[in-house]
PDB file of C-alpha atoms and ligand atoms in Angstrom:
ATOM      1  CA  MET A   1     -61.036 -41.337  19.250  1.00  0.00           C
ATOM      2  CA  ASN A   2     -58.963 -44.395  18.293  1.00  0.00           C
ATOM      3  CA  LEU A   3     -56.217 -42.807  16.126  1.00  0.00           C
ATOM      4  CA  ALA A   4     -54.653 -46.052  15.288  1.00  0.00           C
ATOM      5  CA  ASP A   5     -58.098 -47.646  13.743  1.00  0.00           C
ATOM      6  CA  ILE A   6     -57.951 -47.579  10.328  1.00  0.00           C
ATOM      7  CA  ASN A   7     -61.754 -47.018   9.877  1.00  0.00           C
ATOM      8  CA  THR A   8     -61.219 -43.838  12.076  1.00  0.00           C
ATOM      9  CA  ILE A   9     -58.238 -42.902   9.998  1.00  0.00           C
ATOM     10  CA  ARG A  10     -60.286 -43.066   6.554  1.00  0.00           C
ATOM     11  CA  SER A  11     -63.204 -41.372   7.851  1.00  0.00           C
ATOM     12  CA  LEU A  12     -61.125 -38.360   9.214  1.00  0.00           C
ATOM     13  CA  LEU A  13     -58.825 -38.354   5.879  1.00  0.00           C
ATOM     14  CA  ASP A  14     -61.805 -38.411   3.874  1.00  0.00           C
ATOM     15  CA  LYS A  15     -63.817 -35.683   5.442  1.00  0.00           C
ATOM     16  CA  SER A  16     -60.716 -33.400   4.977  1.00  0.00           C
ATOM     17  CA  GLY A  17     -59.900 -34.434   1.489  1.00  0.00           C
ATOM     18  CA  PHE A  18     -56.436 -35.545   2.779  1.00  0.00           C
ATOM     19  CA  SER A  19     -54.466 -37.806   0.037  1.00  0.00           C
ATOM     20  CA  PHE A  20     -51.092 -39.420   1.315  1.00  0.00           C
ATOM     21  CA  LYS A  21     -47.670 -37.910  -0.390  1.00  0.00           C
ATOM     22  CA  LYS A  22     -45.421 -40.248  -0.683  1.00  0.00           C
ATOM     23  CA  SER A  23     -42.793 -37.605  -1.306  1.00  0.00           C
ATOM     24  CA  LEU A  24     -43.143 -36.584   2.450  1.00  0.00           C
ATOM     25  CA  GLY A  25     -42.894 -40.416   3.642  1.00  0.00           C
ATOM     26  CA  GLN A  26     -46.425 -40.465   4.802  1.00  0.00           C
ATOM     27  CA  ASN A  27     -47.221 -44.035   6.106  1.00  0.00           C
ATOM     28  CA  PHE A  28     -49.359 -43.622   9.087  1.00  0.00           C
ATOM     29  CA  LEU A  29     -49.384 -46.203  11.945  1.00  0.00           C
ATOM     30  CA  ILE A  30     -52.512 -48.366  12.366  1.00  0.00           C
ATOM     31  CA  ASP A  31     -51.316 -50.486  14.941  1.00  0.00           C
ATOM     32  CA  PRO A  32     -52.636 -49.775  18.767  1.00  0.00           C
ATOM     33  CA  ASP A  33     -49.280 -51.231  20.467  1.00  0.00           C
ATOM     34  CA  VAL A  34     -46.581 -49.695  18.459  1.00  0.00           C
ATOM     35  CA  CYS A  35     -46.997 -45.918  20.134  1.00  0.00           C
ATOM     36  CA  PRO A  36     -47.617 -46.675  23.603  1.00  0.00           C
ATOM     37  CA  ALA A  37     -44.403 -48.791  23.379  1.00  0.00           C
ATOM     38  CA  MET A  38     -42.398 -46.001  22.078  1.00  0.00           C
ATOM     39  CA  ALA A  39     -43.944 -43.260  24.270  1.00  0.00           C
ATOM     40  CA  ALA A  40     -43.054 -45.665  27.216  1.00  0.00           C
ATOM     41  CA  ALA A  41     -39.284 -46.073  25.907  1.00  0.00           C
ATOM     42  CA  ALA A  42     -39.009 -42.801  25.090  1.00  0.00           C
ATOM     43  CA  CYS A  43     -40.393 -40.515  28.259  1.00  0.00           C
ATOM     44  CA  ASP A  44     -42.148 -40.025  31.821  1.00  0.00           C
ATOM     45  CA  LYS A  45     -44.002 -37.480  33.422  1.00  0.00           C
ATOM     46  CA  ASP A  46     -40.693 -35.144  33.845  1.00  0.00           C
ATOM     47  CA  THR A  47     -39.885 -35.172  29.906  1.00  0.00           C
ATOM     48  CA  GLY A  48     -40.380 -32.782  27.248  1.00  0.00           C
ATOM     49  CA  VAL A  49     -40.561 -34.276  23.994  1.00  0.00           C
ATOM     50  CA  ILE A  50     -39.920 -33.316  20.642  1.00  0.00           C
ATOM     51  CA  GLU A  51     -41.759 -35.178  17.908  1.00  0.00           C
ATOM     52  CA  ILE A  52     -40.641 -35.107  14.112  1.00  0.00           C
ATOM     53  CA  GLY A  53     -44.046 -35.556  11.565  1.00  0.00           C
ATOM     54  CA  PRO A  54     -47.285 -35.910  13.893  1.00  0.00           C
ATOM     55  CA  GLY A  55     -49.215 -37.028  10.878  1.00  0.00           C
ATOM     56  CA  ILE A  56     -52.828 -37.370  12.350  1.00  0.00           C
ATOM     57  CA  GLY A  57     -51.350 -37.351  15.684  1.00  0.00           C
ATOM     58  CA  VAL A  58     -51.358 -41.055  17.038  1.00  0.00           C
ATOM     59  CA  LEU A  59     -48.001 -40.936  18.555  1.00  0.00           C
ATOM     60  CA  THR A  60     -48.438 -37.536  19.792  1.00  0.00           C
ATOM     61  CA  ALA A  61     -51.505 -38.441  21.491  1.00  0.00           C
ATOM     62  CA  GLU A  62     -49.658 -41.495  23.278  1.00  0.00           C
ATOM     63  CA  LEU A  63     -46.596 -39.045  24.065  1.00  0.00           C
ATOM     64  CA  SER A  64     -49.109 -36.344  25.374  1.00  0.00           C
ATOM     65  CA  LYS A  65     -50.409 -38.788  28.124  1.00  0.00           C
ATOM     66  CA  THR A  66     -46.704 -40.000  29.187  1.00  0.00           C
ATOM     67  CA  ALA A  67     -44.509 -37.083  29.066  1.00  0.00           C
ATOM     68  CA  LYS A  68     -44.848 -33.617  30.772  1.00  0.00           C
ATOM     69  CA  ARG A  69     -45.073 -31.823  27.390  1.00  0.00           C
ATOM     70  CA  VAL A  70     -45.105 -32.422  23.574  1.00  0.00           C
ATOM     71  CA  VAL A  71     -43.814 -30.045  21.007  1.00  0.00           C
ATOM     72  CA  ALA A  72     -44.637 -31.865  17.297  1.00  0.00           C
ATOM     73  CA  VAL A  73     -43.104 -30.353  14.080  1.00  0.00           C
ATOM     74  CA  GLU A  74     -45.236 -31.247  11.034  1.00  0.00           C
ATOM     75  CA  LEU A  75     -44.260 -30.027   7.605  1.00  0.00           C
ATOM     76  CA  ASP A  76     -47.627 -30.816   5.960  1.00  0.00           C
ATOM     77  CA  GLU A  77     -49.915 -27.771   6.485  1.00  0.00           C
ATOM     78  CA  ARG A  78     -53.029 -29.811   5.205  1.00  0.00           C
ATOM     79  CA  LEU A  79     -52.918 -31.703   8.639  1.00  0.00           C
ATOM     80  CA  LYS A  80     -53.842 -28.178  10.140  1.00  0.00           C
ATOM     81  CA  LYS A  81     -57.568 -29.362   9.327  1.00  0.00           C
ATOM     82  CA  ILE A  82     -57.156 -32.758  11.240  1.00  0.00           C
ATOM     83  CA  LEU A  83     -54.859 -32.246  14.107  1.00  0.00           C
ATOM     84  CA  PRO A  84     -57.046 -29.603  16.149  1.00  0.00           C
ATOM     85  CA  LEU A  85     -59.690 -32.383  16.082  1.00  0.00           C
ATOM     86  CA  THR A  86     -57.491 -35.457  16.879  1.00  0.00           C
ATOM     87  CA  LEU A  87     -55.784 -33.853  19.486  1.00  0.00           C
ATOM     88  CA  ALA A  88     -58.265 -31.514  21.377  1.00  0.00           C
ATOM     89  CA  ASP A  89     -57.846 -33.521  24.318  1.00  0.00           C
ATOM     90  CA  CYS A  90     -54.132 -33.195  24.676  1.00  0.00           C
ATOM     91  CA  LYS A  91     -53.784 -29.828  26.228  1.00  0.00           C
ATOM     92  CA  ASN A  92     -49.943 -30.371  27.014  1.00  0.00           C
ATOM     93  CA  ALA A  93     -49.320 -30.881  23.384  1.00  0.00           C
ATOM     94  CA  GLU A  94     -48.238 -28.193  20.459  1.00  0.00           C
ATOM     95  CA  ILE A  95     -48.027 -28.527  16.922  1.00  0.00           C
ATOM     96  CA  ILE A  96     -45.592 -26.217  15.169  1.00  0.00           C
ATOM     97  CA  TYR A  97     -45.838 -26.416  10.910  1.00  0.00           C
ATOM     98  CA  GLY A  98     -42.194 -26.293   9.729  1.00  0.00           C
ATOM     99  CA  ASP A  99     -39.187 -28.308   7.997  1.00  0.00           C
ATOM    100  CA  ILE A 100     -37.574 -30.206  10.698  1.00  0.00           C
ATOM    101  CA  MET A 101     -34.689 -29.552   8.915  1.00  0.00           C
ATOM    102  CA  LYS A 102     -34.553 -26.187   8.979  1.00  0.00           C
ATOM    103  CA  MET A 103     -35.519 -25.640  12.445  1.00  0.00           C
ATOM    104  CA  ASP A 104     -32.986 -24.763  15.386  1.00  0.00           C
ATOM    105  CA  ILE A 105     -34.017 -27.565  17.758  1.00  0.00           C
ATOM    106  CA  LYS A 106     -31.987 -26.491  20.270  1.00  0.00           C
ATOM    107  CA  LYS A 107     -33.659 -22.964  20.729  1.00  0.00           C
ATOM    108  CA  LEU A 108     -36.848 -24.862  20.658  1.00  0.00           C
ATOM    109  CA  ILE A 109     -35.972 -26.876  23.478  1.00  0.00           C
ATOM    110  CA  ALA A 110     -34.737 -23.788  25.073  1.00  0.00           C
ATOM    111  CA  GLU A 111     -38.063 -21.975  24.444  1.00  0.00           C
ATOM    112  CA  LYS A 112     -40.458 -24.963  25.545  1.00  0.00           C
ATOM    113  CA  PHE A 113     -38.889 -26.945  27.601  1.00  0.00           C
ATOM    114  CA  SER A 114     -37.121 -25.022  30.263  1.00  0.00           C
ATOM    115  CA  ASP A 115     -39.269 -26.678  33.437  1.00  0.00           C
ATOM    116  CA  CYS A 116     -38.802 -30.352  31.756  1.00  0.00           C
ATOM    117  CA  ALA A 117     -36.054 -32.531  33.622  1.00  0.00           C
ATOM    118  CA  LYS A 118     -35.553 -34.321  30.552  1.00  0.00           C
ATOM    119  CA  ILE A 119     -35.844 -33.808  26.835  1.00  0.00           C
ATOM    120  CA  ALA A 120     -36.415 -36.645  24.220  1.00  0.00           C
ATOM    121  CA  VAL A 121     -36.799 -36.588  20.711  1.00  0.00           C
ATOM    122  CA  CYS A 122     -39.446 -39.327  19.594  1.00  0.00           C
ATOM    123  CA  ALA A 123     -40.891 -39.907  16.027  1.00  0.00           C
ATOM    124  CA  ASN A 124     -41.961 -42.136  13.439  1.00  0.00           C
ATOM    125  CA  LEU A 125     -39.534 -40.825  11.098  1.00  0.00           C
ATOM    126  CA  PRO A 126     -40.196 -39.946   7.219  1.00  0.00           C
ATOM    127  CA  TYR A 127     -37.727 -42.455   5.429  1.00  0.00           C
ATOM    128  CA  TYR A 128     -36.420 -40.123   2.900  1.00  0.00           C
ATOM    129  CA  ILE A 129     -34.605 -38.098   5.768  1.00  0.00           C
ATOM    130  CA  THR A 130     -33.758 -40.581   8.288  1.00  0.00           C
ATOM    131  CA  SER A 131     -29.956 -40.278   8.094  1.00  0.00           C
ATOM    132  CA  PRO A 132     -29.634 -36.634   7.841  1.00  0.00           C
ATOM    133  CA  ILE A 133     -31.997 -36.210  10.909  1.00  0.00           C
ATOM    134  CA  VAL A 134     -30.815 -38.716  13.029  1.00  0.00           C
ATOM    135  CA  MET A 135     -27.103 -37.575  12.344  1.00  0.00           C
ATOM    136  CA  GLY A 136     -28.009 -33.953  12.680  1.00  0.00           C
ATOM    137  CA  LEU A 137     -29.542 -34.451  16.049  1.00  0.00           C
ATOM    138  CA  LEU A 138     -26.644 -36.498  17.485  1.00  0.00           C
ATOM    139  CA  GLU A 139     -24.149 -33.954  15.779  1.00  0.00           C
ATOM    140  CA  SER A 140     -25.853 -31.132  17.351  1.00  0.00           C
ATOM    141  CA  ARG A 141     -25.296 -32.461  20.713  1.00  0.00           C
ATOM    142  CA  LEU A 142     -28.866 -31.529  22.060  1.00  0.00           C
ATOM    143  CA  PRO A 143     -29.521 -31.400  25.767  1.00  0.00           C
ATOM    144  CA  ALA A 144     -31.279 -34.649  25.102  1.00  0.00           C
ATOM    145  CA  ASP A 145     -31.756 -38.012  27.287  1.00  0.00           C
ATOM    146  CA  ASN A 146     -32.539 -40.134  24.330  1.00  0.00           C
ATOM    147  CA  ILE A 147     -33.797 -40.330  20.754  1.00  0.00           C
ATOM    148  CA  THR A 148     -36.164 -42.886  20.348  1.00  0.00           C
ATOM    149  CA  VAL A 149     -37.461 -43.237  16.245  1.00  0.00           C
ATOM    150  CA  MET A 150     -38.716 -45.599  14.263  1.00  0.00           C
ATOM    151  CA  VAL A 151     -36.768 -46.319  11.156  1.00  0.00           C
ATOM    152  CA  GLN A 152     -36.846 -48.547   8.101  1.00  0.00           C
ATOM    153  CA  LYS A 153     -35.258 -52.090   9.641  1.00  0.00           C
ATOM    154  CA  GLU A 154     -32.185 -51.894   7.471  1.00  0.00           C
ATOM    155  CA  ALA A 155     -31.267 -48.534   8.592  1.00  0.00           C
ATOM    156  CA  ALA A 156     -31.761 -49.576  11.931  1.00  0.00           C
ATOM    157  CA  GLU A 157     -29.534 -52.444  11.594  1.00  0.00           C
ATOM    158  CA  ARG A 158     -27.050 -50.329  10.201  1.00  0.00           C
ATOM    159  CA  LEU A 159     -27.552 -47.099  12.618  1.00  0.00           C
ATOM    160  CA  CYS A 160     -27.386 -49.858  15.741  1.00  0.00           C
ATOM    161  CA  ALA A 161     -24.657 -52.101  14.457  1.00  0.00           C
ATOM    162  CA  GLU A 162     -21.752 -52.802  17.008  1.00  0.00           C
ATOM    163  CA  VAL A 163     -18.364 -51.503  15.846  1.00  0.00           C
ATOM    164  CA  GLY A 164     -15.987 -53.941  14.735  1.00  0.00           C
ATOM    165  CA  THR A 165     -18.838 -56.187  13.206  1.00  0.00           C
ATOM    166  CA  ARG A 166     -19.690 -56.621   9.687  1.00  0.00           C
ATOM    167  CA  ASP A 167     -22.821 -54.835   9.837  1.00  0.00           C
ATOM    168  CA  ALA A 168     -20.838 -51.446  10.961  1.00  0.00           C
ATOM    169  CA  GLY A 169     -20.102 -48.758   9.081  1.00  0.00           C
ATOM    170  CA  ALA A 170     -19.107 -45.029   9.176  1.00  0.00           C
ATOM    171  CA  VAL A 171     -22.723 -44.353  10.267  1.00  0.00           C
ATOM    172  CA  SER A 172     -22.351 -46.725  13.038  1.00  0.00           C
ATOM    173  CA  VAL A 173     -19.534 -45.378  14.603  1.00  0.00           C
ATOM    174  CA  ALA A 174     -21.042 -41.920  14.880  1.00  0.00           C
ATOM    175  CA  VAL A 175     -24.038 -43.399  16.462  1.00  0.00           C
ATOM    176  CA  SER A 176     -22.202 -45.318  19.095  1.00  0.00           C
ATOM    177  CA  TYR A 177     -19.703 -42.130  19.529  1.00  0.00           C
ATOM    178  CA  TYR A 178     -22.660 -40.219  20.407  1.00  0.00           C
ATOM    179  CA  SER A 179     -24.842 -42.620  22.098  1.00  0.00           C
ATOM    180  CA  GLU A 180     -25.685 -46.306  23.394  1.00  0.00           C
ATOM    181  CA  PRO A 181     -27.827 -47.785  20.368  1.00  0.00           C
ATOM    182  CA  GLU A 182     -30.410 -50.262  21.036  1.00  0.00           C
ATOM    183  CA  ILE A 183     -33.018 -51.794  18.513  1.00  0.00           C
ATOM    184  CA  LEU A 184     -36.002 -52.253  20.669  1.00  0.00           C
ATOM    185  CA  PHE A 185     -38.421 -54.145  18.637  1.00  0.00           C
ATOM    186  CA  GLU A 186     -39.726 -54.585  14.896  1.00  0.00           C
ATOM    187  CA  VAL A 187     -42.765 -53.186  13.220  1.00  0.00           C
ATOM    188  CA  PRO A 188     -44.249 -55.054   9.982  1.00  0.00           C
ATOM    189  CA  ARG A 189     -44.974 -53.361   6.970  1.00  0.00           C
ATOM    190  CA  THR A 190     -48.684 -54.115   7.459  1.00  0.00           C
ATOM    191  CA  CYS A 191     -48.976 -52.171  10.940  1.00  0.00           C
ATOM    192  CA  PHE A 192     -48.936 -48.668   8.290  1.00  0.00           C
ATOM    193  CA  MET A 193     -51.530 -47.199   5.946  1.00  0.00           C
ATOM    194  CA  PRO A 194     -50.496 -47.136   3.297  1.00  0.00           C
ATOM    195  CA  SER A 195     -48.248 -50.483   3.560  1.00  0.00           C
ATOM    196  CA  PRO A 196     -44.731 -49.505   2.481  1.00  0.00           C
ATOM    197  CA  LYS A 197     -42.597 -51.824   0.670  1.00  0.00           C
ATOM    198  CA  VAL A 198     -40.226 -52.279   3.531  1.00  0.00           C
ATOM    199  CA  ASP A 199     -40.357 -53.290   7.352  1.00  0.00           C
ATOM    200  CA  SER A 200     -39.335 -50.840  10.163  1.00  0.00           C
ATOM    201  CA  ALA A 201     -37.882 -51.122  13.624  1.00  0.00           C
ATOM    202  CA  VAL A 202     -37.994 -48.792  16.410  1.00  0.00           C
ATOM    203  CA  ILE A 203     -34.529 -47.640  18.061  1.00  0.00           C
ATOM    204  CA  LYS A 204     -33.167 -46.237  20.934  1.00  0.00           C
ATOM    205  CA  LEU A 205     -30.301 -43.853  21.043  1.00  0.00           C
ATOM    206  CA  LYS A 206     -29.613 -43.337  24.717  1.00  0.00           C
ATOM    207  CA  ILE A 207     -27.130 -40.169  24.534  1.00  0.00           C
ATOM    208  CA  ARG A 208     -23.966 -40.076  26.093  1.00  0.00           C
ATOM    209  CA  GLU A 209     -22.692 -37.732  28.390  1.00  0.00           C
ATOM    210  CA  LYS A 210     -19.369 -37.953  27.093  1.00  0.00           C
ATOM    211  CA  PRO A 211     -17.820 -39.759  24.247  1.00  0.00           C
ATOM    212  CA  PRO A 212     -16.674 -43.209  25.345  1.00  0.00           C
ATOM    213  CA  VAL A 213     -13.214 -42.462  23.678  1.00  0.00           C
ATOM    214  CA  SER A 214     -10.881 -39.597  23.425  1.00  0.00           C
ATOM    215  CA  VAL A 215      -9.730 -38.063  20.548  1.00  0.00           C
ATOM    216  CA  ASN A 216      -7.326 -35.425  19.700  1.00  0.00           C
ATOM    217  CA  SER A 217      -9.874 -33.736  16.913  1.00  0.00           C
ATOM    218  CA  GLU A 218     -13.309 -34.763  16.151  1.00  0.00           C
ATOM    219  CA  GLU A 219     -12.997 -33.586  12.628  1.00  0.00           C
ATOM    220  CA  HIS A 220     -10.139 -35.708  12.121  1.00  0.00           C
ATOM    221  CA  PHE A 221     -11.508 -38.738  13.460  1.00  0.00           C
ATOM    222  CA  PHE A 222     -14.751 -38.525  11.835  1.00  0.00           C
ATOM    223  CA  ARG A 223     -12.857 -37.839   8.408  1.00  0.00           C
ATOM    224  CA  LEU A 224     -10.535 -40.752   8.862  1.00  0.00           C
ATOM    225  CA  VAL A 225     -13.628 -43.097   9.716  1.00  0.00           C
ATOM    226  CA  LYS A 226     -15.202 -42.006   6.756  1.00  0.00           C
ATOM    227  CA  ALA A 227     -11.927 -42.896   4.624  1.00  0.00           C
ATOM    228  CA  CYS A 228     -11.976 -46.202   6.758  1.00  0.00           C
ATOM    229  CA  PHE A 229     -15.311 -47.336   5.244  1.00  0.00           C
ATOM    230  CA  ALA A 230     -15.258 -45.764   2.319  1.00  0.00           C
ATOM    231  CA  GLN A 231     -14.135 -48.746   0.281  1.00  0.00           C
ATOM    232  CA  ARG A 232     -15.158 -51.748   2.132  1.00  0.00           C
ATOM    233  CA  ARG A 233     -13.755 -54.521   0.339  1.00  0.00           C
ATOM    234  CA  LYS A 234     -10.134 -53.111   0.666  1.00  0.00           C
ATOM    235  CA  THR A 235      -7.872 -53.318   3.369  1.00  0.00           C
ATOM    236  CA  LEU A 236      -7.826 -49.989   5.921  1.00  0.00           C
ATOM    237  CA  VAL A 237      -4.440 -49.552   4.538  1.00  0.00           C
ATOM    238  CA  ASN A 238      -5.558 -49.182   0.854  1.00  0.00           C
ATOM    239  CA  THR A 239      -8.755 -47.617   1.749  1.00  0.00           C
ATOM    240  CA  VAL A 240      -7.177 -44.988   3.789  1.00  0.00           C
ATOM    241  CA  SER A 241      -4.181 -44.326   1.464  1.00  0.00           C
ATOM    242  CA  ASN A 242      -6.812 -44.139  -1.527  1.00  0.00           C
ATOM    243  CA  THR A 243      -8.961 -42.005  -0.028  1.00  0.00           C
ATOM    244  CA  THR A 244      -6.784 -39.338   2.002  1.00  0.00           C
ATOM    245  CA  GLY A 245      -3.770 -39.497   0.603  1.00  0.00           C
ATOM    246  CA  THR A 246      -1.637 -40.490   3.329  1.00  0.00           C
ATOM    247  CA  GLU A 247       1.365 -42.736   2.848  1.00  0.00           C
ATOM    248  CA  LYS A 248       0.621 -46.544   3.379  1.00  0.00           C
ATOM    249  CA  GLU A 249       3.896 -46.950   5.076  1.00  0.00           C
ATOM    250  CA  ALA A 250       2.246 -44.200   7.947  1.00  0.00           C
ATOM    251  CA  ILE A 251      -0.562 -46.369   8.043  1.00  0.00           C
ATOM    252  CA  LYS A 252       0.926 -49.560   8.501  1.00  0.00           C
ATOM    253  CA  LYS A 253       3.321 -47.842  11.524  1.00  0.00           C
ATOM    254  CA  ALA A 254       0.501 -46.608  13.293  1.00  0.00           C
ATOM    255  CA  LEU A 255      -1.074 -49.966  13.000  1.00  0.00           C
ATOM    256  CA  GLU A 256       1.677 -51.880  14.108  1.00  0.00           C
ATOM    257  CA  SER A 257       1.974 -49.471  17.240  1.00  0.00           C
ATOM    258  CA  LEU A 258      -1.454 -50.226  17.855  1.00  0.00           C
ATOM    259  CA  GLY A 259      -0.802 -54.077  17.762  1.00  0.00           C
ATOM    260  CA  LEU A 260      -3.166 -54.530  14.391  1.00  0.00           C
ATOM    261  CA  PRO A 261      -1.869 -56.441  11.211  1.00  0.00           C
ATOM    262  CA  GLU A 262      -1.547 -54.429   8.180  1.00  0.00           C
ATOM    263  CA  THR A 263      -3.755 -56.502   6.288  1.00  0.00           C
ATOM    264  CA  VAL A 264      -6.531 -55.779   8.923  1.00  0.00           C
ATOM    265  CA  ARG A 265     -10.145 -54.541   7.405  1.00  0.00           C
ATOM    266  CA  SER A 266     -12.060 -51.108   9.163  1.00  0.00           C
ATOM    267  CA  GLU A 267     -14.828 -53.443  10.264  1.00  0.00           C
ATOM    268  CA  GLN A 268     -12.611 -55.471  12.425  1.00  0.00           C
ATOM    269  CA  LEU A 269     -11.825 -52.340  14.472  1.00  0.00           C
ATOM    270  CA  SER A 270     -13.193 -51.060  17.623  1.00  0.00           C
ATOM    271  CA  LEU A 271     -14.237 -47.810  18.486  1.00  0.00           C
ATOM    272  CA  ASN A 272     -11.171 -47.729  20.698  1.00  0.00           C
ATOM    273  CA  ASN A 273      -8.634 -48.702  17.514  1.00  0.00           C
ATOM    274  CA  LEU A 274     -10.355 -46.042  15.469  1.00  0.00           C
ATOM    275  CA  ALA A 275      -9.762 -43.383  17.981  1.00  0.00           C
ATOM    276  CA  GLU A 276      -6.206 -44.446  18.726  1.00  0.00           C
ATOM    277  CA  LEU A 277      -5.574 -44.575  14.946  1.00  0.00           C
ATOM    278  CA  SER A 278      -6.993 -41.187  14.300  1.00  0.00           C
ATOM    279  CA  ASN A 279      -4.750 -39.976  17.093  1.00  0.00           C
ATOM    280  CA  LEU A 280      -1.645 -41.298  15.446  1.00  0.00           C
ATOM    281  CA  ILE A 281      -2.268 -40.449  11.897  1.00  0.00           C
TER     282      ILE A 281
HETATM  283  N1  LIG B   1     -46.516 -39.860  13.345  1.00  0.00           N
HETATM  284  C1  LIG B   1     -47.225 -40.368  12.379  1.00  0.00           C
HETATM  285  C2  LIG B   1     -47.566 -41.809  12.376  1.00  0.00           C
HETATM  286  O1  LIG B   1     -46.970 -42.433  13.003  1.00  0.00           O
HETATM  287  O2  LIG B   1     -48.424 -42.271  12.128  1.00  0.00           O
HETATM  288  C3  LIG B   1     -46.862 -40.175  10.664  1.00  0.00           C
HETATM  289  C4  LIG B   1     -45.632 -40.602  10.506  1.00  0.00           C
HETATM  290  S1  LIG B   1     -45.237 -40.398   8.932  1.00  0.00           S
HETATM  291  C5  LIG B   1     -43.940 -41.724   8.762  1.00  0.00           C
HETATM  292  C6  LIG B   1     -44.186 -39.148   8.821  1.00  0.00           C
HETATM  293  C7  LIG B   1     -44.524 -37.860   8.969  1.00  0.00           C
HETATM  294  O3  LIG B   1     -43.444 -36.689   9.020  1.00  0.00           O
HETATM  295  C8  LIG B   1     -45.623 -37.128   8.178  1.00  0.00           C
HETATM  296  O4  LIG B   1     -46.646 -36.741   8.753  1.00  0.00           O
HETATM  297  C9  LIG B   1     -45.136 -36.412   7.211  1.00  0.00           C
HETATM  298  O5  LIG B   1     -46.089 -35.288   6.627  1.00  0.00           O
HETATM  299  C10 LIG B   1     -43.902 -35.618   8.369  1.00  0.00           C
HETATM  300  N2  LIG B   1     -43.089 -34.938   7.422  1.00  0.00           N
HETATM  301  C11 LIG B   1     -41.891 -35.472   6.253  1.00  0.00           C
HETATM  302  N3  LIG B   1     -40.868 -34.223   6.333  1.00  0.00           N
HETATM  303  C12 LIG B   1     -40.816 -33.641   7.219  1.00  0.00           C
HETATM  304  C13 LIG B   1     -40.139 -32.545   7.396  1.00  0.00           C
HETATM  305  N4  LIG B   1     -38.975 -32.299   6.783  1.00  0.00           N
HETATM  306  N5  LIG B   1     -40.430 -31.795   9.176  1.00  0.00           N
HETATM  307  C14 LIG B   1     -41.595 -32.500   9.473  1.00  0.00           C
HETATM  308  N6  LIG B   1     -42.394 -33.206   9.349  1.00  0.00           N
HETATM  309  C15 LIG B   1     -42.118 -33.864   8.136  1.00  0.00           C
END
């Protein structure tokens, strides 16, 4: 069965009386090249893959061919009528029905993938929860090799922006702290059914074994990073002082000791600058 074929999808959905739910971010892939490319980037024969939101199983089937085992978490129980048909030949794929946001993914990994040398997360993510999913996965420090996901193009650019450039924000700093991010390729809106109003991109976050910078307290570091990017038009001194109540003089002194001008903007700081600043103030 060609699960990326629009007529196959229509016939499957019609037979089971399935209608798309916008509230669940249900835009199904209808391009034959995207899923094989995602699977090749995410996994190999030794990898256990967690997929989020299999839909009718178009990516699940590709992952099942490439990986050792796939466990896919789907919220929409109406797909129980379809997935057993579409994945009948995928003996190493299992579907769990539930909300990924409420699941203990570390426990799932320990239960399902004890014999897998590598773990990956791969998904065409529902857009309404992109950031909480990506940040939740990174912050929970999953024992994973990579997170390879399709997200809205603008979200991809923000998540993967190089720290120290105009596009970077607090979220890009967090992504670069936990992983090495890369935009792999773009996916136009015409590759989905129904077609969304935005284009997409596939990103790969290669999880770091340890952060590239050393901070005294991660909690304090991320609080400072949020403050730095809270008021983007202001200088770092003003936004950090306004947001955290820290004396301007103390911030200026810290910047001076790092060799940075007091007029500097947060977007001009490298990850290392931000780490050093958080260790000073
Ligand atoms: N993987 C399929 C594809 O590429 O065609 C479907 C991707 S569609 C963008 C997102 C999928 O995530 C849908 O199947 C939707 O029902 C599911 N989903 C939405 N919210 C979810 C949640 N909180 N937990 C698990 N799955 C969810």
